[in-house]
mmCIF file of C-alpha atoms in Angstrom:
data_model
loop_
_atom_site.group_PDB
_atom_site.id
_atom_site.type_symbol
_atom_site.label_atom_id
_atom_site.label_comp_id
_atom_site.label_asym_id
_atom_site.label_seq_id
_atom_site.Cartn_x
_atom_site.Cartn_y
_atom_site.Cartn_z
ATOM 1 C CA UNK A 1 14.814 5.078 -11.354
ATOM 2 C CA UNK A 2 15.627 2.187 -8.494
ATOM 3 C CA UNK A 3 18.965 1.394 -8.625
ATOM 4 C CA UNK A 4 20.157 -1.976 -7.239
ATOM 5 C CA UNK A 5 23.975 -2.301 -5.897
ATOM 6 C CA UNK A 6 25.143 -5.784 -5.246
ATOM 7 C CA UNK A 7 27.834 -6.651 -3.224
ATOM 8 C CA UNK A 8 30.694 -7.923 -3.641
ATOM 9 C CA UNK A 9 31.389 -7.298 -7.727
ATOM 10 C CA UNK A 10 32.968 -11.285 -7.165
ATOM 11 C CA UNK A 11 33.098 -13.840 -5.300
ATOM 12 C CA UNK A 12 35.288 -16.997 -4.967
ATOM 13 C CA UNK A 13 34.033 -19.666 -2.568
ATOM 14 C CA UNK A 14 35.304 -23.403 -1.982
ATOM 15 C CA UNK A 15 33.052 -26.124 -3.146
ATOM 16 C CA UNK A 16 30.629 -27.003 -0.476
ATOM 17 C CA UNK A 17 30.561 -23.852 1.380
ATOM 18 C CA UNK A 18 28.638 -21.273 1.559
ATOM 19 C CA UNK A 19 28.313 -18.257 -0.735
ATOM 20 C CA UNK A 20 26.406 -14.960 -0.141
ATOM 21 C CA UNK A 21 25.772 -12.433 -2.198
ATOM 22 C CA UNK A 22 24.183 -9.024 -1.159
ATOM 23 C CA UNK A 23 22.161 -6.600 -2.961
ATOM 24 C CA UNK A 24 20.707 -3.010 -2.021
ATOM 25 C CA UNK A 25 18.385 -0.909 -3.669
ATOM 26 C CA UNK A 26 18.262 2.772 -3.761
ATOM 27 C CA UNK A 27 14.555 2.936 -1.902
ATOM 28 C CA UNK A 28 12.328 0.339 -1.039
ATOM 29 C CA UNK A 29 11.103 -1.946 -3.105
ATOM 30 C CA UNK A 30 8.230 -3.560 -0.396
ATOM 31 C CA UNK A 31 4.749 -2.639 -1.838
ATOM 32 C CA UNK A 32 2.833 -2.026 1.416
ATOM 33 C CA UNK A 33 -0.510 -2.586 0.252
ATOM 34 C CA UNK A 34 0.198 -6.982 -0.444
ATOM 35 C CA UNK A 35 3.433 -6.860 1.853
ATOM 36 C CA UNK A 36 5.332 -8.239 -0.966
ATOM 37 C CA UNK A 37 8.880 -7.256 -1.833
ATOM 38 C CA UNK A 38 9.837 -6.960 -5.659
ATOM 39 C CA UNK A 39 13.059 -8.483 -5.641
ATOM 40 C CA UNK A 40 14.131 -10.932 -7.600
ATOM 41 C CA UNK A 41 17.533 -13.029 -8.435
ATOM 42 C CA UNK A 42 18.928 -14.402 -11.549
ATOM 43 C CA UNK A 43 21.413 -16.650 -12.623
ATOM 44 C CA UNK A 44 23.152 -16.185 -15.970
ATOM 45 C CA UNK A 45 26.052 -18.625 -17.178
ATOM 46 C CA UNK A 46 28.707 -18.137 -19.368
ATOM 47 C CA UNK A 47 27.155 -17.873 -23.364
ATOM 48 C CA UNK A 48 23.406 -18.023 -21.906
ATOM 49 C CA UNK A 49 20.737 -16.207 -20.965
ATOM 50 C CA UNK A 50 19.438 -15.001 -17.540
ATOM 51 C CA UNK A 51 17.665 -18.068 -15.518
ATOM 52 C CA UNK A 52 14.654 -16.723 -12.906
ATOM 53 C CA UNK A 53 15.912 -18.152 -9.210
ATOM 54 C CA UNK A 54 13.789 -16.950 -7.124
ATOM 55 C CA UNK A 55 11.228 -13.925 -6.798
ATOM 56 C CA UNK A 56 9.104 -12.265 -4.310
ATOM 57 C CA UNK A 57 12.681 -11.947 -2.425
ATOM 58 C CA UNK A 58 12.414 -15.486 -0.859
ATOM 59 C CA UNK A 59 10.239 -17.729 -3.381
ATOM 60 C CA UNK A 60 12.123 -20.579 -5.406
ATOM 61 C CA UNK A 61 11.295 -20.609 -8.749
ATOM 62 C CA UNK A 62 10.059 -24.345 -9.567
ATOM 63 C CA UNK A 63 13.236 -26.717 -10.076
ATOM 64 C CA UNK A 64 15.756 -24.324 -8.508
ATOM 65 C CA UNK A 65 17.888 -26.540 -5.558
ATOM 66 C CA UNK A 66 16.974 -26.213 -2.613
ATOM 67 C CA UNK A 67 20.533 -24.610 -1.750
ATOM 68 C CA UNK A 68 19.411 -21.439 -3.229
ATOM 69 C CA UNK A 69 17.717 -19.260 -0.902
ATOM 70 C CA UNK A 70 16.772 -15.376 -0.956
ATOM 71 C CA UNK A 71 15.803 -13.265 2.561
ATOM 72 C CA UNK A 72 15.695 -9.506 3.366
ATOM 73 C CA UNK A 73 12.914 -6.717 3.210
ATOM 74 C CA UNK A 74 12.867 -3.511 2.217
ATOM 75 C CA UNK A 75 16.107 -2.474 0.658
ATOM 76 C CA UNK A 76 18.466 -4.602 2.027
ATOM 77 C CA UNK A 77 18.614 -8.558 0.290
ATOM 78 C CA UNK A 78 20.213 -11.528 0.346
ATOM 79 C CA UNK A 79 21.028 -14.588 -1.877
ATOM 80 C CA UNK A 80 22.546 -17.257 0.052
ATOM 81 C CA UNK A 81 23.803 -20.559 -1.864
ATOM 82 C CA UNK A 82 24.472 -22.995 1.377
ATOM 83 C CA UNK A 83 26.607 -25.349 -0.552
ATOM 84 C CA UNK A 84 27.786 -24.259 -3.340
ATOM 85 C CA UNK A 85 28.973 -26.851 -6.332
ATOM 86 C CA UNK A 86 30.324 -26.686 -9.821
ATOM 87 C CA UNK A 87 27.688 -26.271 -11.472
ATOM 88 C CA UNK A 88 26.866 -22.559 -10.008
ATOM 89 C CA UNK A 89 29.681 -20.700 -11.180
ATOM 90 C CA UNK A 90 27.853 -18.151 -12.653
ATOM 91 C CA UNK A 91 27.108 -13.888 -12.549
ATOM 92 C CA UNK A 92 24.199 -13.424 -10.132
ATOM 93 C CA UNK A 93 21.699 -10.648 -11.040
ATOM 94 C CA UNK A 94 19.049 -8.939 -7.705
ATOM 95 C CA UNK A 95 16.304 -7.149 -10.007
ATOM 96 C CA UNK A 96 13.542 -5.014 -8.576
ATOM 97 C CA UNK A 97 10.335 -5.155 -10.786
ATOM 98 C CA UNK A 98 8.302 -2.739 -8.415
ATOM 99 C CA UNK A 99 8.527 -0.213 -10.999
ATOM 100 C CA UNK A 100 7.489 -2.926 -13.710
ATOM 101 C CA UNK A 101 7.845 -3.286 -16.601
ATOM 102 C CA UNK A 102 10.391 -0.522 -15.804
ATOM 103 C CA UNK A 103 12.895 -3.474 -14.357
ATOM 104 C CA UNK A 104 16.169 -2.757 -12.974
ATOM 105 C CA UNK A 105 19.229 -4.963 -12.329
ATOM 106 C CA UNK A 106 22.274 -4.903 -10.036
ATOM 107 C CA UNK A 107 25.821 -4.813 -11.537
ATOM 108 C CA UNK A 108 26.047 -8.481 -11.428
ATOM 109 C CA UNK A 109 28.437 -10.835 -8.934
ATOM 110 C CA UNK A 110 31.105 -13.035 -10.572
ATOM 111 C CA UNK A 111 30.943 -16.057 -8.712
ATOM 112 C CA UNK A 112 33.702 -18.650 -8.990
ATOM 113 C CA UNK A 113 35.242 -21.843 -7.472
ATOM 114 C CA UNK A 114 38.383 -21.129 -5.463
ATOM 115 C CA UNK B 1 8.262 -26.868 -23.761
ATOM 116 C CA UNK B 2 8.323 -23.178 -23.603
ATOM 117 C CA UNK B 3 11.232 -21.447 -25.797
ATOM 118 C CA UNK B 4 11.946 -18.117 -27.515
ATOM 119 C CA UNK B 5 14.075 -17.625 -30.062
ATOM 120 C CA UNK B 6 15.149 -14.165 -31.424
ATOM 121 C CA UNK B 7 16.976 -13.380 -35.286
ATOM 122 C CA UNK B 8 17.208 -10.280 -37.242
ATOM 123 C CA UNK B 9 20.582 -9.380 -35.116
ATOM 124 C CA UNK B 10 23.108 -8.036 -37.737
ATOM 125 C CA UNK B 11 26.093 -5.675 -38.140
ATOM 126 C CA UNK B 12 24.596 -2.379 -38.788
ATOM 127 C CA UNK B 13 26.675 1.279 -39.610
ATOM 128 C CA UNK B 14 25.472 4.131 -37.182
ATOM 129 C CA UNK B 15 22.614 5.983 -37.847
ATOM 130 C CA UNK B 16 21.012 2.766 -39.217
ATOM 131 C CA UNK B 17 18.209 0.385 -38.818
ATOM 132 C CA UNK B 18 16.937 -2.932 -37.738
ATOM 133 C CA UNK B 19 13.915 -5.475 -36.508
ATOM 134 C CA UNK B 20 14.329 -7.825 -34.475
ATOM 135 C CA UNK B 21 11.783 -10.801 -33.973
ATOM 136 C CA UNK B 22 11.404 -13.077 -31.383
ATOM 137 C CA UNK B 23 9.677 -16.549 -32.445
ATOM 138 C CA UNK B 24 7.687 -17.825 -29.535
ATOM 139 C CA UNK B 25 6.430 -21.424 -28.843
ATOM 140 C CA UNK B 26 5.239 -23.932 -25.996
ATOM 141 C CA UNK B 27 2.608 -21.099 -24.517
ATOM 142 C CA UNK B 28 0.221 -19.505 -25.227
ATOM 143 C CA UNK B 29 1.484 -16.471 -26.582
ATOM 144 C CA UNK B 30 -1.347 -14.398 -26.389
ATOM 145 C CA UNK B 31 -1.646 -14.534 -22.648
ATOM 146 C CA UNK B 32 1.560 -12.991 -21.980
ATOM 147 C CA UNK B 33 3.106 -9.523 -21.374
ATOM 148 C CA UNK B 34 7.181 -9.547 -23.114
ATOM 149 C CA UNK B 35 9.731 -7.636 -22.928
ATOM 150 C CA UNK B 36 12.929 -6.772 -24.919
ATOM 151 C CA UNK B 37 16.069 -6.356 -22.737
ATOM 152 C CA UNK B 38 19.855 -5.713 -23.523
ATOM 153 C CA UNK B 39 23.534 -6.902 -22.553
ATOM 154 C CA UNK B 40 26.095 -4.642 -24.020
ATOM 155 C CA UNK B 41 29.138 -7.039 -23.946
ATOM 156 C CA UNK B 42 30.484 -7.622 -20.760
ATOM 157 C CA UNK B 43 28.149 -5.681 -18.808
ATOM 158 C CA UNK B 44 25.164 -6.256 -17.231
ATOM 159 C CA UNK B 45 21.269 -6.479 -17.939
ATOM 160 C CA UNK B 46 19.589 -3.577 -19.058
ATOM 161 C CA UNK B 47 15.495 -2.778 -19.694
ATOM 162 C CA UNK B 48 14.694 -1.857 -23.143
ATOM 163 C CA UNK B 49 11.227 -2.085 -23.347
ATOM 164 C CA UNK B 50 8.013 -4.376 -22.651
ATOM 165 C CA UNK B 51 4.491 -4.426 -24.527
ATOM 166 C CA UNK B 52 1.009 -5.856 -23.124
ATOM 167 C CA UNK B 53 -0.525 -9.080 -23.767
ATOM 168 C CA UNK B 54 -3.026 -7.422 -27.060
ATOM 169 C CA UNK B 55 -0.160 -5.028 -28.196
ATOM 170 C CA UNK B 56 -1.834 -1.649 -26.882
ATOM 171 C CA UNK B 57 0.526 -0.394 -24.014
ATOM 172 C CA UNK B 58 4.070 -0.076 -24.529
ATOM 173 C CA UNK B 59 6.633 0.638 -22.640
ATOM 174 C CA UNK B 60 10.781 1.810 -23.384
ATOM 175 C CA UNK B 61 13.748 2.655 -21.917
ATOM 176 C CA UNK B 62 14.049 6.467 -21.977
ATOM 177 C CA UNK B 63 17.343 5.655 -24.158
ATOM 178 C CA UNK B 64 15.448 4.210 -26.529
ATOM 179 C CA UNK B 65 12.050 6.162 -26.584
ATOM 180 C CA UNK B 66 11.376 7.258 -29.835
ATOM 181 C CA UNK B 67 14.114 5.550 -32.126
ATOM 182 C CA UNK B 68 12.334 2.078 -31.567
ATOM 183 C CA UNK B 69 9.490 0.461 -31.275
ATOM 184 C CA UNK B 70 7.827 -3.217 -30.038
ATOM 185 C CA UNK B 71 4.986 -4.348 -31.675
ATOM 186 C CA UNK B 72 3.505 -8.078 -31.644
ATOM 187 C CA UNK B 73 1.667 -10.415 -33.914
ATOM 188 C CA UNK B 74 -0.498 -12.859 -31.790
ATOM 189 C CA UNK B 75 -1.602 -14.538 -35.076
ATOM 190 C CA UNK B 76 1.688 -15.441 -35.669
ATOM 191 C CA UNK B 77 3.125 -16.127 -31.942
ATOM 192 C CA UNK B 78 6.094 -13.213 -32.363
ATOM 193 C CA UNK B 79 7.581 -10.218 -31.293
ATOM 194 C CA UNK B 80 9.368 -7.469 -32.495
ATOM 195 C CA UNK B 81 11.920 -4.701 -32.063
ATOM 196 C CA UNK B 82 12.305 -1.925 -34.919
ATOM 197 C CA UNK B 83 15.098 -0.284 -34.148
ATOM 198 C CA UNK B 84 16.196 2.950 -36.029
ATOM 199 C CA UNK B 85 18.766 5.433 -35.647
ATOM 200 C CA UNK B 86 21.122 3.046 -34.122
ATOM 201 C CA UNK B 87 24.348 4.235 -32.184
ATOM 202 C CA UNK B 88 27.223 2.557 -30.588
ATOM 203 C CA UNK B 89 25.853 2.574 -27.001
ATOM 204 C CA UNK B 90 23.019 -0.092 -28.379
ATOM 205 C CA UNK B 91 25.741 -2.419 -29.033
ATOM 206 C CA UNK B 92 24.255 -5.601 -27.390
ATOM 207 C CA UNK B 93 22.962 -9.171 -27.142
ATOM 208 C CA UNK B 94 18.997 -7.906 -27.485
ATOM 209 C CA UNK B 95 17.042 -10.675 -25.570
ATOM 210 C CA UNK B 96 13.099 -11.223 -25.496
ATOM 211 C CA UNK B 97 11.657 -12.659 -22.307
ATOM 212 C CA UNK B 98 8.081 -13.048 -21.347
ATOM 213 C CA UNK B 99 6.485 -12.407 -17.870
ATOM 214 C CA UNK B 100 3.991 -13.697 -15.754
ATOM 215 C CA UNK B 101 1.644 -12.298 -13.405
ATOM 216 C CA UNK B 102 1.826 -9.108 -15.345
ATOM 217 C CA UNK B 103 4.785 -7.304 -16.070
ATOM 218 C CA UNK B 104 6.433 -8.930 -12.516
ATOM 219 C CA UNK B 105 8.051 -12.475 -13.292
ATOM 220 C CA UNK B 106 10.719 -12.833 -16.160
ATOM 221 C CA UNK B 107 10.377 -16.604 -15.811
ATOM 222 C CA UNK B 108 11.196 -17.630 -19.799
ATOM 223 C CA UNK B 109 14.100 -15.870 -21.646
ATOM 224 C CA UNK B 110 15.432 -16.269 -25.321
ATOM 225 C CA UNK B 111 19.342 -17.207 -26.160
ATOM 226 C CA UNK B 112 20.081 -13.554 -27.196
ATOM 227 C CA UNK B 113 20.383 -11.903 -30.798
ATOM 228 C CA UNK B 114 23.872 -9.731 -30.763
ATOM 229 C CA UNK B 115 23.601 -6.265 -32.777
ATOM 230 C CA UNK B 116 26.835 -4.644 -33.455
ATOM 231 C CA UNK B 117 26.888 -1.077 -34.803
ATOM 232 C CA UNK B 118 29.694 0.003 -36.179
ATOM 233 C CA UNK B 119 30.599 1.917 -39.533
#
């Protein structure tokens, strides 16, 4: 199995600046044959279900701010929130799905206002 | 508007079983691979098992494999988990999700049924 490590387990950031949350997965999850990494992030609030942020590593999922932003290749990833508001305290999930449907998940980051 | 909703979670003794449904709307149902996945309580998100658009290929967790099963009824836009020979470890908030292009994309999820096993 692909296991995906996130770091760091939390994270407490002022409001307005910039949070970034990495994740690393235990071989590569970039499919050579399209180019295409199988990474994606998810956002799950308190009481509610996981919410689909962005996929392909770097691709916004439609109404996600523009604030939210994934990079990296490979194994190593990154989601980067540039300005980070109220509203996105929240655990943050990497999954790789390029052993779909077999999906895996990171541990999860606790992020929270400071 | 595309939603999931998931019932049959209960408080079940060990050794016990269970079916879980997930009621979908908004989509066509049909067209869609979807997937069961767990949260134990305060942990994170764990695979459980996924099933193919016409119910033919299925897919589980190798902690699961062989005590339940995922099954589909097009006809009537749900899904389901039968879960038997429950344990503590499967302890969870069981939600269905559906995926696009394939099995990739786990763009819609359900609220979450819990399941508590405990004698």
């Amino acid at each position: 199995d692909i296991v995906m490590t996130q770091s760091p387990d939390s994270l407490t950031v002022s409001l307005g600046e910039r949070a970034t949350i990495n994740c690393k997965s235990s071989q590569s999850v970039l499919f050579s044959s399209n180019n295409m990494n199988y990474l994606a992030w998810y956002q799950q609030k308190a009481g509610q279900p996981p919410k689909l942020l962005i996929y392909w590593a770097s691709i916004r999922e439609s109404g996600v701010p523009d604030r939210f932003s994934g990079s990296g290749s490979g194994t190593d990833f990154t989601l980067t929130i540039s300005s980070l508001q109220a509203e996105d305290v929240a655990v943050y999930y990497c999954q790789q799905y390029y052993s779909t449907p077999l999906h895996t998940f990171g541990q999860g980051t606790k992020l929270e206002i400071k | 508007e595309v939603q999931l909703v998931e019932s049959g979670g209960d408080l079940v003794q060990p050794g016990g079983s269970l079916r879980l449904s997930c009621a979908a709307s908004g989509f066509i149902f049909s067209d869609y691979a979807m997937h069961w996945f767990r949260q134990a309580p305060g942990k994170g998100l764990e695979y459980v098992s996924a099933l193919s658009t016409n119910g033919d290929i299925t897919y589980y967790a190798d902690s699961v494999k062989g005590r339940f099963t995922i099954s589909r009824d097009n006809s009537k836009n749900t899904l389901y988990l039968q879960m038997g020979s429950l344990r503590a470890e499967d302890m969870a908030v069981y939600y269905c999700a559906r995926s696009r292009e394939g099995y990739n994309l786990l763009d819609y999820w359900g609220q979450g049924t819990r399941v508590s096993v405990s004698s």
